[in-house]
CSV table of N, CA and C in Angstrom, one decimal:
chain,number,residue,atom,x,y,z
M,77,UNK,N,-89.0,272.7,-95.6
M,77,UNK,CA,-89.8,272.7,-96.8
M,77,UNK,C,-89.0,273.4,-98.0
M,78,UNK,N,-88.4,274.7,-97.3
M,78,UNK,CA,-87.6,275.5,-98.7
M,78,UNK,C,-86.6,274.7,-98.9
M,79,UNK,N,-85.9,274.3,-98.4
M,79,UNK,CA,-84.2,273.4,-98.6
M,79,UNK,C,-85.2,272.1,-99.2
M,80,UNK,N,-86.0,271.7,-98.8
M,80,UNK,CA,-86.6,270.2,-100.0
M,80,UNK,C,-86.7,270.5,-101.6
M,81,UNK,N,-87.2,272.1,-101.7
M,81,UNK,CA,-87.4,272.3,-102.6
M,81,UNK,C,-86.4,272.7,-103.8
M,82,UNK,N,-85.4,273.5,-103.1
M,82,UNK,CA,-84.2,273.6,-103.9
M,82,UNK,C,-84.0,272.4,-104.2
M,83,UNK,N,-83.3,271.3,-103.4
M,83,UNK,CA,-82.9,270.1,-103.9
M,83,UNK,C,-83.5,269.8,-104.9
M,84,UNK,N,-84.9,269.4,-104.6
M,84,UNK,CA,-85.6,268.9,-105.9
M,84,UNK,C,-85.3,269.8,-107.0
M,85,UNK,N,-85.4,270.7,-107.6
M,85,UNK,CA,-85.2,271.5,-108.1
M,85,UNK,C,-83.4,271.4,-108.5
M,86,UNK,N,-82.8,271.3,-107.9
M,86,UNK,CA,-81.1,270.9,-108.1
M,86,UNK,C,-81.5,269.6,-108.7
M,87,UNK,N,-81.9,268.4,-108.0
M,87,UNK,CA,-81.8,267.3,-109.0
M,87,UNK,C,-82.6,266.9,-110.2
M,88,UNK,N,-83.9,267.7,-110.3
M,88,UNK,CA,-84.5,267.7,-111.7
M,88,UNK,C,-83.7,268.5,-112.3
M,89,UNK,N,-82.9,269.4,-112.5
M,89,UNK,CA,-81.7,270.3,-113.4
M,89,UNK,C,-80.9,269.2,-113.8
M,90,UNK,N,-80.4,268.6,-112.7
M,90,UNK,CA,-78.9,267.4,-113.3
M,90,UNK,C,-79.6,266.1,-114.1
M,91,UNK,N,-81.3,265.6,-113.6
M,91,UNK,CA,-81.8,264.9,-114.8
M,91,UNK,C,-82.1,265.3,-115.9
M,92,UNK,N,-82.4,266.0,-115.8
M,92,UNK,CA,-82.8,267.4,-117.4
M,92,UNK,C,-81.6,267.5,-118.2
M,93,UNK,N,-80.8,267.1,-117.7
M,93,UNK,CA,-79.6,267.6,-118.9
M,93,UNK,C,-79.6,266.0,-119.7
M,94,UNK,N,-79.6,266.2,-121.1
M,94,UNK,CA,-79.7,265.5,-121.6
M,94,UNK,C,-78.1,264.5,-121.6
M,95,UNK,N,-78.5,263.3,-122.2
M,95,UNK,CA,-76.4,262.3,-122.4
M,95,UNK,C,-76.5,263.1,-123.7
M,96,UNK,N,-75.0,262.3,-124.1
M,96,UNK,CA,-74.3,262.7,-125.5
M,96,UNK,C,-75.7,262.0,-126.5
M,97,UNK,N,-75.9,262.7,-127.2
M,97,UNK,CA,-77.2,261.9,-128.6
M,97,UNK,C,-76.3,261.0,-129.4
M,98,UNK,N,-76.7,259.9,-129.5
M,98,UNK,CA,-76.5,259.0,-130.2
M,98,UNK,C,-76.7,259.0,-131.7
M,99,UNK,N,-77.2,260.4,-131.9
M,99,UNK,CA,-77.2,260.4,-133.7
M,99,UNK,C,-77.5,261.7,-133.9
M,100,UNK,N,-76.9,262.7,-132.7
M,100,UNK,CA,-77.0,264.0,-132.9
M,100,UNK,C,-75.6,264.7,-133.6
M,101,UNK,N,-75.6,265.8,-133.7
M,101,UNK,CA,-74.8,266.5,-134.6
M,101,UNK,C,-74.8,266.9,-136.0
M,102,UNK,N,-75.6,268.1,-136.4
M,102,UNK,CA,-75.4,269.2,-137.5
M,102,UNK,C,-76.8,268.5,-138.3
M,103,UNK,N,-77.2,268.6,-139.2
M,103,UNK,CA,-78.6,268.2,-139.9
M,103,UNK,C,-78.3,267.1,-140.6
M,104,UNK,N,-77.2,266.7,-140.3
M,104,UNK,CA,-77.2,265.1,-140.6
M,104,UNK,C,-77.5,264.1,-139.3
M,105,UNK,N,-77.7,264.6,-137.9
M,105,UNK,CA,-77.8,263.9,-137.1
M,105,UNK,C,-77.0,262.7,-136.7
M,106,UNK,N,-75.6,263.5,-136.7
M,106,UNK,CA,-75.0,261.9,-136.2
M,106,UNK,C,-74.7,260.5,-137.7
M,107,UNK,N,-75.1,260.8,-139.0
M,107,UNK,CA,-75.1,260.0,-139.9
M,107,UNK,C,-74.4,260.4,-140.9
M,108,UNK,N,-72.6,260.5,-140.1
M,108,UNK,CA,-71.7,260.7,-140.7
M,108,UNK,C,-71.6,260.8,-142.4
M,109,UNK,N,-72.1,259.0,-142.4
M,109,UNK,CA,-71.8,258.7,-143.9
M,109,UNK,C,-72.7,259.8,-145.4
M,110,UNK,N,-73.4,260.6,-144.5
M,110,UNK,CA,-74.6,261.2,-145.8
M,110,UNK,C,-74.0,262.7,-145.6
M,111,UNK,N,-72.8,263.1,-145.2
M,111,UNK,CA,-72.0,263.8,-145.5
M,111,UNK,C,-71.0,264.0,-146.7
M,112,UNK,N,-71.2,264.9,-147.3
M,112,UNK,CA,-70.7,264.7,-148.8
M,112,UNK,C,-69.0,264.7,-148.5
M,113,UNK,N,-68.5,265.8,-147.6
M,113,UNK,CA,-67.0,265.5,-147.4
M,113,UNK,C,-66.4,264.3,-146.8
M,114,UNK,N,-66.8,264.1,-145.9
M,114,UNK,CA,-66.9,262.9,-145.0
M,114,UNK,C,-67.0,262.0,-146.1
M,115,UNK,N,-67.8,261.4,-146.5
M,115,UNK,CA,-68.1,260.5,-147.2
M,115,UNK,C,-66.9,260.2,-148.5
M,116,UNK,N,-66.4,261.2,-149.3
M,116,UNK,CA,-65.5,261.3,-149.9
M,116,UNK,C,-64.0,260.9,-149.1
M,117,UNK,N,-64.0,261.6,-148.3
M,117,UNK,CA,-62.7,261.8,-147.5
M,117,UNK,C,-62.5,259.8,-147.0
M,118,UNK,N,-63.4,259.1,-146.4
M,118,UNK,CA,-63.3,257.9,-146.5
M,118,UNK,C,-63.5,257.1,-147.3
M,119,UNK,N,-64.0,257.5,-148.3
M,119,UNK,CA,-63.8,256.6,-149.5
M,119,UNK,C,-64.8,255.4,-149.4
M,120,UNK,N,-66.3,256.2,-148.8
M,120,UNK,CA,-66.8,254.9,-148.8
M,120,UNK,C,-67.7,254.8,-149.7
M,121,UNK,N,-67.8,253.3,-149.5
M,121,UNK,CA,-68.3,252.7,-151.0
M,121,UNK,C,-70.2,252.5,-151.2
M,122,UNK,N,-70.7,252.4,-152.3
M,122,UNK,CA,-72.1,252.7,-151.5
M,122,UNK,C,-72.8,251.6,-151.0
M,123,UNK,N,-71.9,250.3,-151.0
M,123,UNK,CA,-72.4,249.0,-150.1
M,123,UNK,C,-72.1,249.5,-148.7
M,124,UNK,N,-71.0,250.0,-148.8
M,124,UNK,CA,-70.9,250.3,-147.2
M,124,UNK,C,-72.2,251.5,-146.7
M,125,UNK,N,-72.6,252.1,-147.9
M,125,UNK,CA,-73.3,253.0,-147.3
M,125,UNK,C,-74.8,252.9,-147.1
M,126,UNK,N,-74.7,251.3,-147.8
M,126,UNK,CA,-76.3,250.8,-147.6
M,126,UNK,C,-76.3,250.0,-146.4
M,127,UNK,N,-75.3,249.8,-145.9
M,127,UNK,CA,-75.0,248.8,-144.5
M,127,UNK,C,-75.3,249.8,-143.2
M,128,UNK,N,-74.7,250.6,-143.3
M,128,UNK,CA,-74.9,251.9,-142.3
M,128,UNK,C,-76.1,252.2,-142.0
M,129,UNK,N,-77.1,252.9,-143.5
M,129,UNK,CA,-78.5,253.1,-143.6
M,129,UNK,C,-79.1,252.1,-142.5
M,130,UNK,N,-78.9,250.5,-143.4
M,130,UNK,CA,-79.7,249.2,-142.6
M,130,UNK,C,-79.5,249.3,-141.1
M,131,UNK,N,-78.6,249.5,-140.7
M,131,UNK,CA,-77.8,249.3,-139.8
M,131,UNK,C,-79.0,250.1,-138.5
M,132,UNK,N,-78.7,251.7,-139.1
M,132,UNK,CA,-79.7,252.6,-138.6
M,132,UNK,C,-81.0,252.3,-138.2
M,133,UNK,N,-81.4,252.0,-139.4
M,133,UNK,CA,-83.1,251.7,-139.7
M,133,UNK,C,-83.4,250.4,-138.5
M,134,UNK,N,-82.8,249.6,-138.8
M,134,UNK,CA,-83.4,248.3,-137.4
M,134,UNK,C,-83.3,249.0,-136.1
M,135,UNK,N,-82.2,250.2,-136.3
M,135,UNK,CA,-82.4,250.1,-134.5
M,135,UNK,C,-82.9,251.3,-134.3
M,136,UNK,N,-83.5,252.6,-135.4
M,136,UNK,CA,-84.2,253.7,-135.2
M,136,UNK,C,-85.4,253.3,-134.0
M,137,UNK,N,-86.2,252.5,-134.0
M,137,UNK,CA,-87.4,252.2,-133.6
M,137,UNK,C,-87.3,251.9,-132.2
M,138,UNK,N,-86.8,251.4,-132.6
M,138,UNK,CA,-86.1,251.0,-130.7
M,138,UNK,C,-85.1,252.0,-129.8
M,139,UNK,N,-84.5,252.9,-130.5
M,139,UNK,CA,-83.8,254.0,-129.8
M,139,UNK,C,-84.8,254.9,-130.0
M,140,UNK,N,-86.1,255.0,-130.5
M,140,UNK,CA,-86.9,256.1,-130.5
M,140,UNK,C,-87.6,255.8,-129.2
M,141,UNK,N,-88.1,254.8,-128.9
M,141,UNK,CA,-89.3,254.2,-128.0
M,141,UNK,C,-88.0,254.1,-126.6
M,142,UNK,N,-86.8,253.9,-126.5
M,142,UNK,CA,-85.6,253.8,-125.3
M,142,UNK,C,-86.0,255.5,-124.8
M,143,UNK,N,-86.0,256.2,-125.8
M,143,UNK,CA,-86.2,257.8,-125.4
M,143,UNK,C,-87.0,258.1,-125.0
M,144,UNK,N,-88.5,257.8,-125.6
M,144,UNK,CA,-89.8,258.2,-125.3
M,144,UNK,C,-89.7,257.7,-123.8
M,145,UNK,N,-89.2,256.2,-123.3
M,145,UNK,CA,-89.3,255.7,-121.9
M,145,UNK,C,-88.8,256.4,-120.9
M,146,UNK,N,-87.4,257.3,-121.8
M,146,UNK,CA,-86.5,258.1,-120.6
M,146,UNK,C,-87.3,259.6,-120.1
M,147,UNK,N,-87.8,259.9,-121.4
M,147,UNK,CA,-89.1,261.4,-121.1
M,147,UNK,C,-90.1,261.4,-120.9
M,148,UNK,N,-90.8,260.1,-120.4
M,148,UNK,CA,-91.6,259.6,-119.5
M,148,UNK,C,-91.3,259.5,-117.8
M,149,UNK,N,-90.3,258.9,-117.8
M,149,UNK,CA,-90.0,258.7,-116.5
M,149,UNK,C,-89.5,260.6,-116.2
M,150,UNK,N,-89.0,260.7,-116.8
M,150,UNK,CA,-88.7,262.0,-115.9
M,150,UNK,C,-89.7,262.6,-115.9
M,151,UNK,N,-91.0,262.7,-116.8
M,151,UNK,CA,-92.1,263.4,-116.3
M,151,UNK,C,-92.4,263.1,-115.1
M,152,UNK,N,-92.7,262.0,-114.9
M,152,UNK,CA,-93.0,261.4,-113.9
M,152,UNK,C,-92.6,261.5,-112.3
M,153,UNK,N,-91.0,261.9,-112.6
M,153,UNK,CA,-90.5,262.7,-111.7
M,153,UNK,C,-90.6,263.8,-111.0
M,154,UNK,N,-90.9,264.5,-112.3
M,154,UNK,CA,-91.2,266.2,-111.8
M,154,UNK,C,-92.7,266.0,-111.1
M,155,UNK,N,-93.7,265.3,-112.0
M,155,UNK,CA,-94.8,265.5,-111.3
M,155,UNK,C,-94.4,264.8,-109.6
M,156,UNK,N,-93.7,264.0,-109.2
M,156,UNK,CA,-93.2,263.8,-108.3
M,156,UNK,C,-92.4,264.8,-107.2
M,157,UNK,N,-91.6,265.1,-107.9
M,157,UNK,CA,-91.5,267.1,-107.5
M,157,UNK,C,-92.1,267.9,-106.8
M,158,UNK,N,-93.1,268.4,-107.8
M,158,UNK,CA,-93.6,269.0,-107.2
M,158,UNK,C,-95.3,268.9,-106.2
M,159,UNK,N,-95.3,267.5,-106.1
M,159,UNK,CA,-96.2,267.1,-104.8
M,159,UNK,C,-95.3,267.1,-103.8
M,160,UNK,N,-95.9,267.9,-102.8
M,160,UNK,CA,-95.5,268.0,-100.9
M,160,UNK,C,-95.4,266.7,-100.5
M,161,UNK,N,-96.4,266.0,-101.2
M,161,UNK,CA,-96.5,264.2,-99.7
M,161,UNK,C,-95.6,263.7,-100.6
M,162,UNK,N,-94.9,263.6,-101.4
M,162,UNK,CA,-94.3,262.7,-102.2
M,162,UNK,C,-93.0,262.5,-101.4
M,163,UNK,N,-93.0,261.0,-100.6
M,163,UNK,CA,-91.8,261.0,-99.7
M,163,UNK,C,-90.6,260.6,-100.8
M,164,UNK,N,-89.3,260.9,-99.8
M,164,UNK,CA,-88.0,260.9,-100.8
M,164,UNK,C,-87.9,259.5,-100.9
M,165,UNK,N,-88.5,258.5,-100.7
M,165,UNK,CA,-88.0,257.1,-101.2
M,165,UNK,C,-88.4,257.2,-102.6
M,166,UNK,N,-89.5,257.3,-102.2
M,166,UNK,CA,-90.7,257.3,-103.4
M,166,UNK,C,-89.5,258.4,-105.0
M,167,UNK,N,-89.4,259.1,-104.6
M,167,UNK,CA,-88.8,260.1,-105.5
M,167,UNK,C,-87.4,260.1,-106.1
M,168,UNK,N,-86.5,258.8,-104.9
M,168,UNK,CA,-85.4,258.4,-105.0
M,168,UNK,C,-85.2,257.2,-106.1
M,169,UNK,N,-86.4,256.6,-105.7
M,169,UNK,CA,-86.6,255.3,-106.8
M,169,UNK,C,-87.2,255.3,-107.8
M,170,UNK,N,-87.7,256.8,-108.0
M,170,UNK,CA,-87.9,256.9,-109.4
M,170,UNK,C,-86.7,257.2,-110.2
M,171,UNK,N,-85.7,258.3,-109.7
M,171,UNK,CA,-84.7,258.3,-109.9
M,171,UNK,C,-84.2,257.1,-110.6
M,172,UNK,N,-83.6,256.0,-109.8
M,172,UNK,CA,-83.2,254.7,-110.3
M,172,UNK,C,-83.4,254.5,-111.4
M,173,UNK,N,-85.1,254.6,-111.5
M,173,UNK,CA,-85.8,254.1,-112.8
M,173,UNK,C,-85.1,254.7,-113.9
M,174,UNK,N,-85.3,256.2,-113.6
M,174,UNK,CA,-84.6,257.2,-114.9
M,174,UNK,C,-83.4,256.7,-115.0
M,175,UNK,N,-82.7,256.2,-114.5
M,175,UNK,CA,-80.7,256.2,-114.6
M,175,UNK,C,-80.8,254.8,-115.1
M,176,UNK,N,-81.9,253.8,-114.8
M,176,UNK,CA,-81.8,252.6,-115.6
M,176,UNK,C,-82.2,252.8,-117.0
M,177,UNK,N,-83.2,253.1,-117.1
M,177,UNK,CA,-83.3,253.7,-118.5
M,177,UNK,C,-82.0,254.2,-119.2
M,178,UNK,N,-81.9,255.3,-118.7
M,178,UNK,CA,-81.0,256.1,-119.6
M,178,UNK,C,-79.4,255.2,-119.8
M,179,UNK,N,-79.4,254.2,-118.9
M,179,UNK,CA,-77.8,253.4,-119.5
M,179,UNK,C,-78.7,252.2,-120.1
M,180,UNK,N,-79.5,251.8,-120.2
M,180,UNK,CA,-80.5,250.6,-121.3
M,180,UNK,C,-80.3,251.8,-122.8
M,181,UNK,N,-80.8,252.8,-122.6
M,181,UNK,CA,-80.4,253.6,-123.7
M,181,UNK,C,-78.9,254.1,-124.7
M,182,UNK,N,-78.6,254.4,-123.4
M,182,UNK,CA,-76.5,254.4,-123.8
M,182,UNK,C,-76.0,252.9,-124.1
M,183,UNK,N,-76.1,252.3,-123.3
M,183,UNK,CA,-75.7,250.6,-124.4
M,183,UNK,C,-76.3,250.6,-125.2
M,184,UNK,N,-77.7,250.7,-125.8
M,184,UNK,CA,-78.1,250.4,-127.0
M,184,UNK,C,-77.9,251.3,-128.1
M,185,UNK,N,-77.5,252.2,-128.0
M,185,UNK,CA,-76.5,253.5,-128.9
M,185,UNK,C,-75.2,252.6,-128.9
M,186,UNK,N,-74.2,252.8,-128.2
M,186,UNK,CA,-73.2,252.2,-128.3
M,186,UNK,C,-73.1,250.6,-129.3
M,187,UNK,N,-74.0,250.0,-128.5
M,187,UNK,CA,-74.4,248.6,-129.3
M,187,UNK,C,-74.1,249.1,-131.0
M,188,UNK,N,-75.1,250.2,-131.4
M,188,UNK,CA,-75.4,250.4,-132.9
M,188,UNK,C,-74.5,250.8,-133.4
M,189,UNK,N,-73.6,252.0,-132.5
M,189,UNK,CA,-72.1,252.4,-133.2
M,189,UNK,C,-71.0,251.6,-133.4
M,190,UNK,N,-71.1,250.8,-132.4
M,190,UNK,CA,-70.1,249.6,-132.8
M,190,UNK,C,-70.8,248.4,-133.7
M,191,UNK,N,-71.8,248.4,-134.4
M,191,UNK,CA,-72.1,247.8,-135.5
M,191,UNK,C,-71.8,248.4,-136.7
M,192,UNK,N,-72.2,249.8,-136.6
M,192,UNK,CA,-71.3,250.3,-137.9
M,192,UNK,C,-70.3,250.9,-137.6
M,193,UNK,N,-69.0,250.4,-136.4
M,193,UNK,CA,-68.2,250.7,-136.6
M,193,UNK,C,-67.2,249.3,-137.5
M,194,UNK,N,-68.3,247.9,-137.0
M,194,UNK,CA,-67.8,247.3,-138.3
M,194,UNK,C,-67.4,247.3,-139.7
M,195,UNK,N,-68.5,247.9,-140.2
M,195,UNK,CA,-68.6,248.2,-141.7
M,195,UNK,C,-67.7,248.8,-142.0
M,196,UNK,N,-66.5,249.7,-141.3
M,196,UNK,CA,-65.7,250.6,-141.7
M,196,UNK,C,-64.5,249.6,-141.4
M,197,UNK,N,-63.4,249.9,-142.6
M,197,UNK,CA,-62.0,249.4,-142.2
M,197,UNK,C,-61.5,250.2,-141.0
M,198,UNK,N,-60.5,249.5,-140.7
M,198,UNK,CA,-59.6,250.1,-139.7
M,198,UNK,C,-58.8,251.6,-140.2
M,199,UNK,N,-58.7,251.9,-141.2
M,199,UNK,CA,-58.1,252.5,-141.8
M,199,UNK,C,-59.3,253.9,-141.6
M,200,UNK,N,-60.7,253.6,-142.7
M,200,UNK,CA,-61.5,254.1,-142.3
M,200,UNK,C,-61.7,254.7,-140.9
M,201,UNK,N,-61.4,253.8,-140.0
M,201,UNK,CA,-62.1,254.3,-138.7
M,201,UNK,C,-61.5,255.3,-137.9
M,202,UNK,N,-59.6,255.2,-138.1
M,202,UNK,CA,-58.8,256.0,-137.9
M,202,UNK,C,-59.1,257.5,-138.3
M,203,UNK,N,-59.4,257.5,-139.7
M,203,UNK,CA,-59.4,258.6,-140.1
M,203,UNK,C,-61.1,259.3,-139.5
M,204,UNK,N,-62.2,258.6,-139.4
M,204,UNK,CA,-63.2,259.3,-138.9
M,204,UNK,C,-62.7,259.6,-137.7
M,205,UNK,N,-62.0,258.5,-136.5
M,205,UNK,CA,-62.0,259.6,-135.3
M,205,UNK,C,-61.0,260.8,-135.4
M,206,UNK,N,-60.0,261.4,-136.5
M,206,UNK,CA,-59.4,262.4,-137.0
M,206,UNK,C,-59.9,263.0,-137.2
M,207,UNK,N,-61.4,263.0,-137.8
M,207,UNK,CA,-62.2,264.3,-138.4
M,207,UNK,C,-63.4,264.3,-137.2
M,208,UNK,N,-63.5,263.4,-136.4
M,208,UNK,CA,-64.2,263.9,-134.9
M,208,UNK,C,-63.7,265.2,-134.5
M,209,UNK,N,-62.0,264.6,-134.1
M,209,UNK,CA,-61.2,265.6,-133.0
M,209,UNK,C,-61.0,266.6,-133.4
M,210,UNK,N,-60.9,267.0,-134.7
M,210,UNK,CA,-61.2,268.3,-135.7
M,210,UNK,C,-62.6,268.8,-135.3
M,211,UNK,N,-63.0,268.1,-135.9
M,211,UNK,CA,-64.4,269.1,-135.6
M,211,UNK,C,-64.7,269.5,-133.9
M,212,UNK,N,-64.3,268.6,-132.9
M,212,UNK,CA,-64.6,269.4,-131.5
M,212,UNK,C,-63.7,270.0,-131.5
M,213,UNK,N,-61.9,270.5,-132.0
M,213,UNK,CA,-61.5,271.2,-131.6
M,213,UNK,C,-62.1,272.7,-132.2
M,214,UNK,N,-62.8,272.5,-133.2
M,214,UNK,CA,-63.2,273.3,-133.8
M,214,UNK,C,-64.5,274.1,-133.2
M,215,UNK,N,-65.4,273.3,-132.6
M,215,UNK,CA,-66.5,273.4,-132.3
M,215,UNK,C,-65.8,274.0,-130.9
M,216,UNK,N,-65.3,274.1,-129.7
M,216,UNK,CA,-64.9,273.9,-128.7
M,216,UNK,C,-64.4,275.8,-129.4
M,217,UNK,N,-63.6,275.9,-130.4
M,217,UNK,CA,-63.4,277.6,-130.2
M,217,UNK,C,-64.7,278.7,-130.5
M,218,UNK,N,-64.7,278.2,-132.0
M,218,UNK,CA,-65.9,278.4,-133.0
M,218,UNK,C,-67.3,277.5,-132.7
M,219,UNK,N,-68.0,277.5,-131.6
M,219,UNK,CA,-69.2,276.5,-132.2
M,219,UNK,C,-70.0,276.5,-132.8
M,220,UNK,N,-70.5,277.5,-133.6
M,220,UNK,CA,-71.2,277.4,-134.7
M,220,UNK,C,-71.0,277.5,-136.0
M,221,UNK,N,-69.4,278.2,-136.0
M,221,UNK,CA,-69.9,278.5,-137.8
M,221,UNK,C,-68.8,277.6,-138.0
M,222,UNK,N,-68.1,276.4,-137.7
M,222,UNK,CA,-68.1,275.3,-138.5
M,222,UNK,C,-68.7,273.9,-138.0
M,223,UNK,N,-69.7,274.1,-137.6
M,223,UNK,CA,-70.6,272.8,-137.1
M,223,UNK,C,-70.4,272.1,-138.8
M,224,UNK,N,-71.4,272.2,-139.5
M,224,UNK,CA,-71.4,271.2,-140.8
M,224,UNK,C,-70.5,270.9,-141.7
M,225,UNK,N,-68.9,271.7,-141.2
M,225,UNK,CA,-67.7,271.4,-142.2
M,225,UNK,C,-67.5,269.2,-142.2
M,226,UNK,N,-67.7,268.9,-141.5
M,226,UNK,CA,-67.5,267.8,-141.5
M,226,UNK,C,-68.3,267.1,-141.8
C-alpha cells in the first residue's frame, strides 16, 4: 500500500512537470517578433509582422483547448491517484491518454513554429537562433535579470 503510493506520487511529479511552452518566455510569451530589439535586430518588416500575428491567431484556439485537454486528463489522473480501488491498468491507460495528448499538443506547436518559421528568411532565421543561444546562455548563468534583453 505505502510503496503504491510513493509511486503514484513519483509519477504524478514526472506528469506535472510541464514540456517546453510553445509561446512561453518573458511577457512577450514566446512572440519574438513584438520585441522591440529582436524585431529591429532582424529587420523585420511589418508584413512579416502581420503574418506572424495571423499565423498566431488561427492556431491560438486550438493550442488553448490541446492544453485545457492535457489539464484535464491529468486531473483525472490524480483523482485516479488517489482512489485505493483504482487498479494500475486503469491508471496506466490513463497515462497513455495524457502522453497522447501532450505529443498531439507538441506537434501542433511545432506545426505553428515552423509556419512562422516560413515568413522569416534564411538569413533572418540564422540570426534568431543566435539570439536564442544568447539568451539561454544567459539565462543558464543569470536567470532572471536578463530574461527580457531579447
Amino acid at each position: 500500500m505505502r510503496l503504491r503510493m510513493v509511486c503514484a506520487l513519483a509519477l504524478a511529479a514526472v506528469l506535472a512537470t510541464p514540456g517546453a511552452p510553445a509561446l512561453g518566455g518573458g511577457t512577450h510569451h514566446g512572440k519574438f517578433w513584438r520585441r522591440d530589439k529582436v524585431r529591429h535586430q532582424l529587420r523585420l518588416t511589418d508584413d512579416a509582422i502581420d503574418r506572424l500575428e495571423d499565423i498566431l491567431a488561427r492556431n491560438r484556439q486550438r493550442l488553448e483547448d490541446m492544453e485545457a485537454d492535457v489539464k484535464k486528463k491529468r486531473a483525472a489522473l490524480d483523482a485516479l491517484l488517489t482512489d485505493d480501488r483504482t487498479d494500475e491498468a486503469t491508471i496506466l491507460a490513463q497515462v497513455d491518454q495524457i502522453e497522447h495528448a501532450r505529443a498531439k499538443l507538441g506537434k501542433a506547436r511545432v506545426t505553428m513554429l515552423l509556419e512562422m518559421r516560413r515568413v522569416l528568411t534564411p538569413e533572418q532565421q540564422r540570426q534568431l537562433a543566435q539570439l536564442r543561444q544568447k539568451h539561454k546562455r544567459k539565462a543558464g548563468g543569470d536567470a532572471g535579470s536578463e530574461r527580457e534583453e531579447d
